[in-house]
Coordinates of C-alpha atoms in Angstrom, one line a residue:
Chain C
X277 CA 78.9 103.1 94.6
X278 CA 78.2 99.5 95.6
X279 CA 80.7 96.9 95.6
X280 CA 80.6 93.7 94.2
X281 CA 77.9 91.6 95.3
X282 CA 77.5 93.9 98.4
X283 CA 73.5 94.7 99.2
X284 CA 72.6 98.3 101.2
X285 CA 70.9 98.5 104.3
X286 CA 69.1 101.3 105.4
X287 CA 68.8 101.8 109.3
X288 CA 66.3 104.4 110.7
X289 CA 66.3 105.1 114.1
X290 CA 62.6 105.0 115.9
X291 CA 61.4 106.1 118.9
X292 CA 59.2 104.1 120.9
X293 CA 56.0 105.6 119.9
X294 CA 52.8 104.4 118.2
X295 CA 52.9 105.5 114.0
X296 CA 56.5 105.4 113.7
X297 CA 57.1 102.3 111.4
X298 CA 54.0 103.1 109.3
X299 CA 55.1 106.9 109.0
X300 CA 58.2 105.1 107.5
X301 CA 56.8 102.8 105.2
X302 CA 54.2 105.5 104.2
X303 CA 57.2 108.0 103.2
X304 CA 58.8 105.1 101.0
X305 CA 55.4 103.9 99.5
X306 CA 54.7 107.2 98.8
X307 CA 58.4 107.7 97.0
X308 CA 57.2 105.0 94.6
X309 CA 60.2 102.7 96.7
X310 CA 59.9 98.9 97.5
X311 CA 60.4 97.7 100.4
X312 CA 62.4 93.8 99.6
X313 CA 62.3 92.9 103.2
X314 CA 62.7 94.5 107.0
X315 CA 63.7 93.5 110.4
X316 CA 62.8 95.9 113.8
X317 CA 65.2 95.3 117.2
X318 CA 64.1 97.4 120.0
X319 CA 65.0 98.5 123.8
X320 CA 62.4 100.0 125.8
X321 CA 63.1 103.5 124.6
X322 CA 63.9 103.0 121.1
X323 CA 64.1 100.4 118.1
X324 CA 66.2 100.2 115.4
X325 CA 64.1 99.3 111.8
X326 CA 66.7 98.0 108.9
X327 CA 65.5 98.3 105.7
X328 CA 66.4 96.6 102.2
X329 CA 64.7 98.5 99.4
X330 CA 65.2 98.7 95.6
X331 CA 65.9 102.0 95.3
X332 CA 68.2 102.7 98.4
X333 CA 69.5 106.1 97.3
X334 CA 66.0 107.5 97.0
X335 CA 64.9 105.6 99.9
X336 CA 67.6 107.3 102.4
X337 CA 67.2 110.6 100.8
X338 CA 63.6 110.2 101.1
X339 CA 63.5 109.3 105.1
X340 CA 66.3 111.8 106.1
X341 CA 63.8 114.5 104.6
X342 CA 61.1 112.8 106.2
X343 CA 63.4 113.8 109.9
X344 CA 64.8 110.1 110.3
X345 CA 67.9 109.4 111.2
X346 CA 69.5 107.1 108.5
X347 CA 72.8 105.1 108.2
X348 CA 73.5 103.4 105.2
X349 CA 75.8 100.2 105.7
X350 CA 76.7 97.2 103.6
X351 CA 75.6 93.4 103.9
X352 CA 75.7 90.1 102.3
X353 CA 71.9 89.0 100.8
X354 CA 72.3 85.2 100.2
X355 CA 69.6 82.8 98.2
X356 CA 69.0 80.0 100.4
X357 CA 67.9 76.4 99.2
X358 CA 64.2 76.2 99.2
X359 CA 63.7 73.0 101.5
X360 CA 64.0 71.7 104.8
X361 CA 67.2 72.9 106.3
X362 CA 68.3 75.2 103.7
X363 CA 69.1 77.9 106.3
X364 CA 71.2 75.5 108.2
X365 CA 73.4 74.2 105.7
X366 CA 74.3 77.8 104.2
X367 CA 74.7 79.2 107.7
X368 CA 77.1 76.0 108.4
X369 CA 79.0 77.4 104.9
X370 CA 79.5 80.7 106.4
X371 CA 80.6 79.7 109.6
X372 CA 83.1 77.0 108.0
X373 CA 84.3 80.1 106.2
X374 CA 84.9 81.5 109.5
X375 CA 82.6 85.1 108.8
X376 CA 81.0 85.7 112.4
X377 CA 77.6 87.2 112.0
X378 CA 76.5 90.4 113.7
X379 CA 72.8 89.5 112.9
X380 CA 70.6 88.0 110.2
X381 CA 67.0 88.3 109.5
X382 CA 64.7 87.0 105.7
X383 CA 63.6 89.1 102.7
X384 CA 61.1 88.1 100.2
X385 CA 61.2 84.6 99.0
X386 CA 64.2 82.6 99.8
X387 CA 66.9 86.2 100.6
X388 CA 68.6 86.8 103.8
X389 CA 70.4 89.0 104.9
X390 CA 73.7 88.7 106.8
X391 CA 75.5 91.7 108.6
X392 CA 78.8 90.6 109.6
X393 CA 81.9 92.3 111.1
X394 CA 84.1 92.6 108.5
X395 CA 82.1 92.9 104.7
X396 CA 85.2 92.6 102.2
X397 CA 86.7 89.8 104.4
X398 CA 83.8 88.1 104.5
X399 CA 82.7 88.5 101.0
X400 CA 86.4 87.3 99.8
X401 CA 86.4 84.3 102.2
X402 CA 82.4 83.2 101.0
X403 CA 83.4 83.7 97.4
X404 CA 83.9 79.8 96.3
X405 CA 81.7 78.7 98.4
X406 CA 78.5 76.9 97.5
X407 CA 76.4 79.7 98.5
X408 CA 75.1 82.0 96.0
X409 CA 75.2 85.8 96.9
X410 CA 72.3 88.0 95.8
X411 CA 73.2 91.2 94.6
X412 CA 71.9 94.8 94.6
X413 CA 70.5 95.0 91.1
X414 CA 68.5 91.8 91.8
X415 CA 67.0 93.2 94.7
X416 CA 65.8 96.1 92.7
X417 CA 64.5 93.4 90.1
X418 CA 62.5 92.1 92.8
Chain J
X169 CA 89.8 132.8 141.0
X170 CA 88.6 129.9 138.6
X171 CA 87.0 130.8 135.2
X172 CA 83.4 131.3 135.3
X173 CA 81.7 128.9 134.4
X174 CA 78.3 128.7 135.2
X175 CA 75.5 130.7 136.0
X176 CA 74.3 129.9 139.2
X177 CA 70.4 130.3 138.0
X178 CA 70.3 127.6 135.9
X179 CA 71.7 125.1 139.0
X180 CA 68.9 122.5 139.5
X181 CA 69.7 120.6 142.7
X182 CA 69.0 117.2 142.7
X183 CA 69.0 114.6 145.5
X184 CA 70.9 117.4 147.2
X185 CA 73.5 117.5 144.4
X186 CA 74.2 120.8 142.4
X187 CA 74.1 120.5 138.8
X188 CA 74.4 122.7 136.3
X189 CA 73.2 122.2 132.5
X190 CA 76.8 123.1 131.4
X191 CA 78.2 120.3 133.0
X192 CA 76.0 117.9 131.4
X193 CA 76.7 119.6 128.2
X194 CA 80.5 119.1 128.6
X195 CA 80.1 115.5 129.2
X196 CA 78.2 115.4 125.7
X197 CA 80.7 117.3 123.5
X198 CA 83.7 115.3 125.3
X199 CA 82.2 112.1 123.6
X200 CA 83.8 112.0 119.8
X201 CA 81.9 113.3 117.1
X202 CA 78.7 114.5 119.9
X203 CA 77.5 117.9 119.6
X204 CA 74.2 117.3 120.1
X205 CA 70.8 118.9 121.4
X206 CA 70.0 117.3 124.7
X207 CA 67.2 118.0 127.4
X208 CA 67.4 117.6 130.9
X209 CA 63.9 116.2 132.7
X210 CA 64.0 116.2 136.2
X211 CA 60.6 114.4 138.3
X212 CA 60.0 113.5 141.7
X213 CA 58.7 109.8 142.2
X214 CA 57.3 109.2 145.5
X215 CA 59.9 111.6 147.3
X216 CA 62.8 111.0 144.8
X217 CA 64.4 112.9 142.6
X218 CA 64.7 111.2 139.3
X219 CA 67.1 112.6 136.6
X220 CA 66.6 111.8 133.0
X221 CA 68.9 113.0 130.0
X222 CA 67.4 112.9 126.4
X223 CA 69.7 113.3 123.3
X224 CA 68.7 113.2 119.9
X225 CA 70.1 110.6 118.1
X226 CA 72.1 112.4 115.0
X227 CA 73.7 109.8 112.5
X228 CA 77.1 110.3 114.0
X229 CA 75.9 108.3 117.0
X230 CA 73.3 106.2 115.6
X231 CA 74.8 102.9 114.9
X232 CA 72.6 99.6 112.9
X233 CA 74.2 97.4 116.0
X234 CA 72.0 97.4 119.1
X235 CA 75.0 96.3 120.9
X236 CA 76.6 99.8 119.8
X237 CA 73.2 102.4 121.2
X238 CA 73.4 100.2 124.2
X239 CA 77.0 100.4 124.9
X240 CA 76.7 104.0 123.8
X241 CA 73.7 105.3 126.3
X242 CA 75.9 102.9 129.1
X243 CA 79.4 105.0 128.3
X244 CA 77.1 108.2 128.8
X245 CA 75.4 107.5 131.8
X246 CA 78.6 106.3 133.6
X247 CA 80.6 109.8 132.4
X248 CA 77.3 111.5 133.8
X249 CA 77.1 109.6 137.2
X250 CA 81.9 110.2 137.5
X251 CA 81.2 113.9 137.0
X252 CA 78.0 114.9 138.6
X253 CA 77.8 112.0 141.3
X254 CA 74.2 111.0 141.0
X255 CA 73.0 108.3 138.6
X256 CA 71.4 109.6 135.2
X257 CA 69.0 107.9 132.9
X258 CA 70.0 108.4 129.3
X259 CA 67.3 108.5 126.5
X260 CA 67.5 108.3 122.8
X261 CA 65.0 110.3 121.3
X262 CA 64.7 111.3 117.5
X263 CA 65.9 114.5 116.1
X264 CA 63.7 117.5 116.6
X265 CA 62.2 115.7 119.6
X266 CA 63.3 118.3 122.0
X267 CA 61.3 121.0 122.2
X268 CA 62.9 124.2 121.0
X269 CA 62.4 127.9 121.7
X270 CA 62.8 130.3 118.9
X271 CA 65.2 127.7 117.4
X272 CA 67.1 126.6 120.8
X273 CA 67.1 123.9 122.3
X274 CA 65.2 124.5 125.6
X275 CA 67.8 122.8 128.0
X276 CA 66.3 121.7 131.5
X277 CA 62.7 120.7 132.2
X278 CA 61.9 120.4 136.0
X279 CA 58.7 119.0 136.8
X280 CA 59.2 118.7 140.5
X281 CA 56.6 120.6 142.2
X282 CA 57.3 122.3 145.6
X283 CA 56.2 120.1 148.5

């Protein structure tokens, strides 16, 4: 069950090897999932890929048969102004609001994501703000 | 006499330690929530003995924070290094990476050859 205005993130664990991140995206394309947007932080050894799909239920169930290692966790998708220092004036909202972020990275168009430390907290202190929050069915909508 | 607890055939000795699988297994299930299937590779590098320890990440580990694998692979290695006194490299490898034997986990892989 998602909570209000909160967006699922799909982490897979991946080894440093060639293949990996295309066996992944293979599996989903294959699973007749879309893939909304991605970011990929790696060590040496390993990387982490997060995910934001439309169908994040399927998508998990999909890669954990597929022998991933997937973590579902929750965080806030925001529609940024399309123009010249749209990022910077919501990421000056957020941090006026006083919601640290973990990490950030873009989705299709004009989405981000945000993970931050703590969701509901965050999500309570950004709701009157001027920032609009994207939710879970409109990343399905595409 | 104290409980027995290892079988002294499986002792590798490494850098002129003794270490035995189980003790490297204890360290593993002592972490919360870590039951997991682990290999030890041991190499020699130009005289040295090099000891690596590979655990496959299972979601109860595998955090979407770098900050969390890194801190997590650092908390293992230091346990490793307090109880068997040599320093251990910890790798995260995916599940069903290390290679099994009629469904078990083959535990130590020494590719040291005798000089």
């Amino acid at each position: 069950m998602t909570r209000l205005s909160e967006v699922i993130q799909l982490s897979v664990f991946i080894a440093n090897e060639s293949g990996r991140v295309s066996e992944v995206s293979k599996a989903l394309g294959e699973a007749g999932i879309n893939i909304r947007g991605f970011s990929v932080s790696d060590t040496a050894d390993y990387g982490i890929l997060r995910l934001i799909v439309d169908k994040p239920a399927e998508a998990h169930e999909t890669l954990k048969n597929a022998g991933f290692t997937v973590k579902e966790s929750g965080v806030i998708c925001v529609d940024l102004p399309d123009q010249p220092g749209g990022l910077a004036s919501v990421l000056k909202i957020v941090s006026e609001a006083g919601v640290n972020i973990e990490y950030v990275y873009s989705l299709i168009g004009t989405y981000v994501v945000l993970d931050v430390a703590h969701l509901e907290r965050a999500l309570a202190l950004l709701k009157d703000r001027p920032v609009r929050i994207v939710t879970q069915e409109e990343i399905a909508a595409g | 006499m104290r409980k027995v607890r290892h079988r002294t055939d499986d002792m590798l000795i490494v850098r002129g330690v003794n270490v035995y699988p189980s003790q490297v297994e204890d360290v593993l299930l002592k972490i919360e929530g870590l039951a997991p299937h682990y290999q030890i590779v041991v190499d020699r590098e130009h005289g040295m003995d090099r000891m690596e320890v590979r655990i496959e990440v299972a979601e109860e580990i595998f955090s979407d924070v770098m900050a969390d694998m890194v801190a997590f692979t650092g908390n293992v290695s230091d346990r490793l290094n307090e109880v068997l006194g040599l320093s251990v490299k910890v790798t995260l490898v995916e599940p069903g990476t290390v290679e099994r034997t009629a469904g078990k986990a083959r535990h130590v892989i020494d590719n040291r050859s005798i000089e």
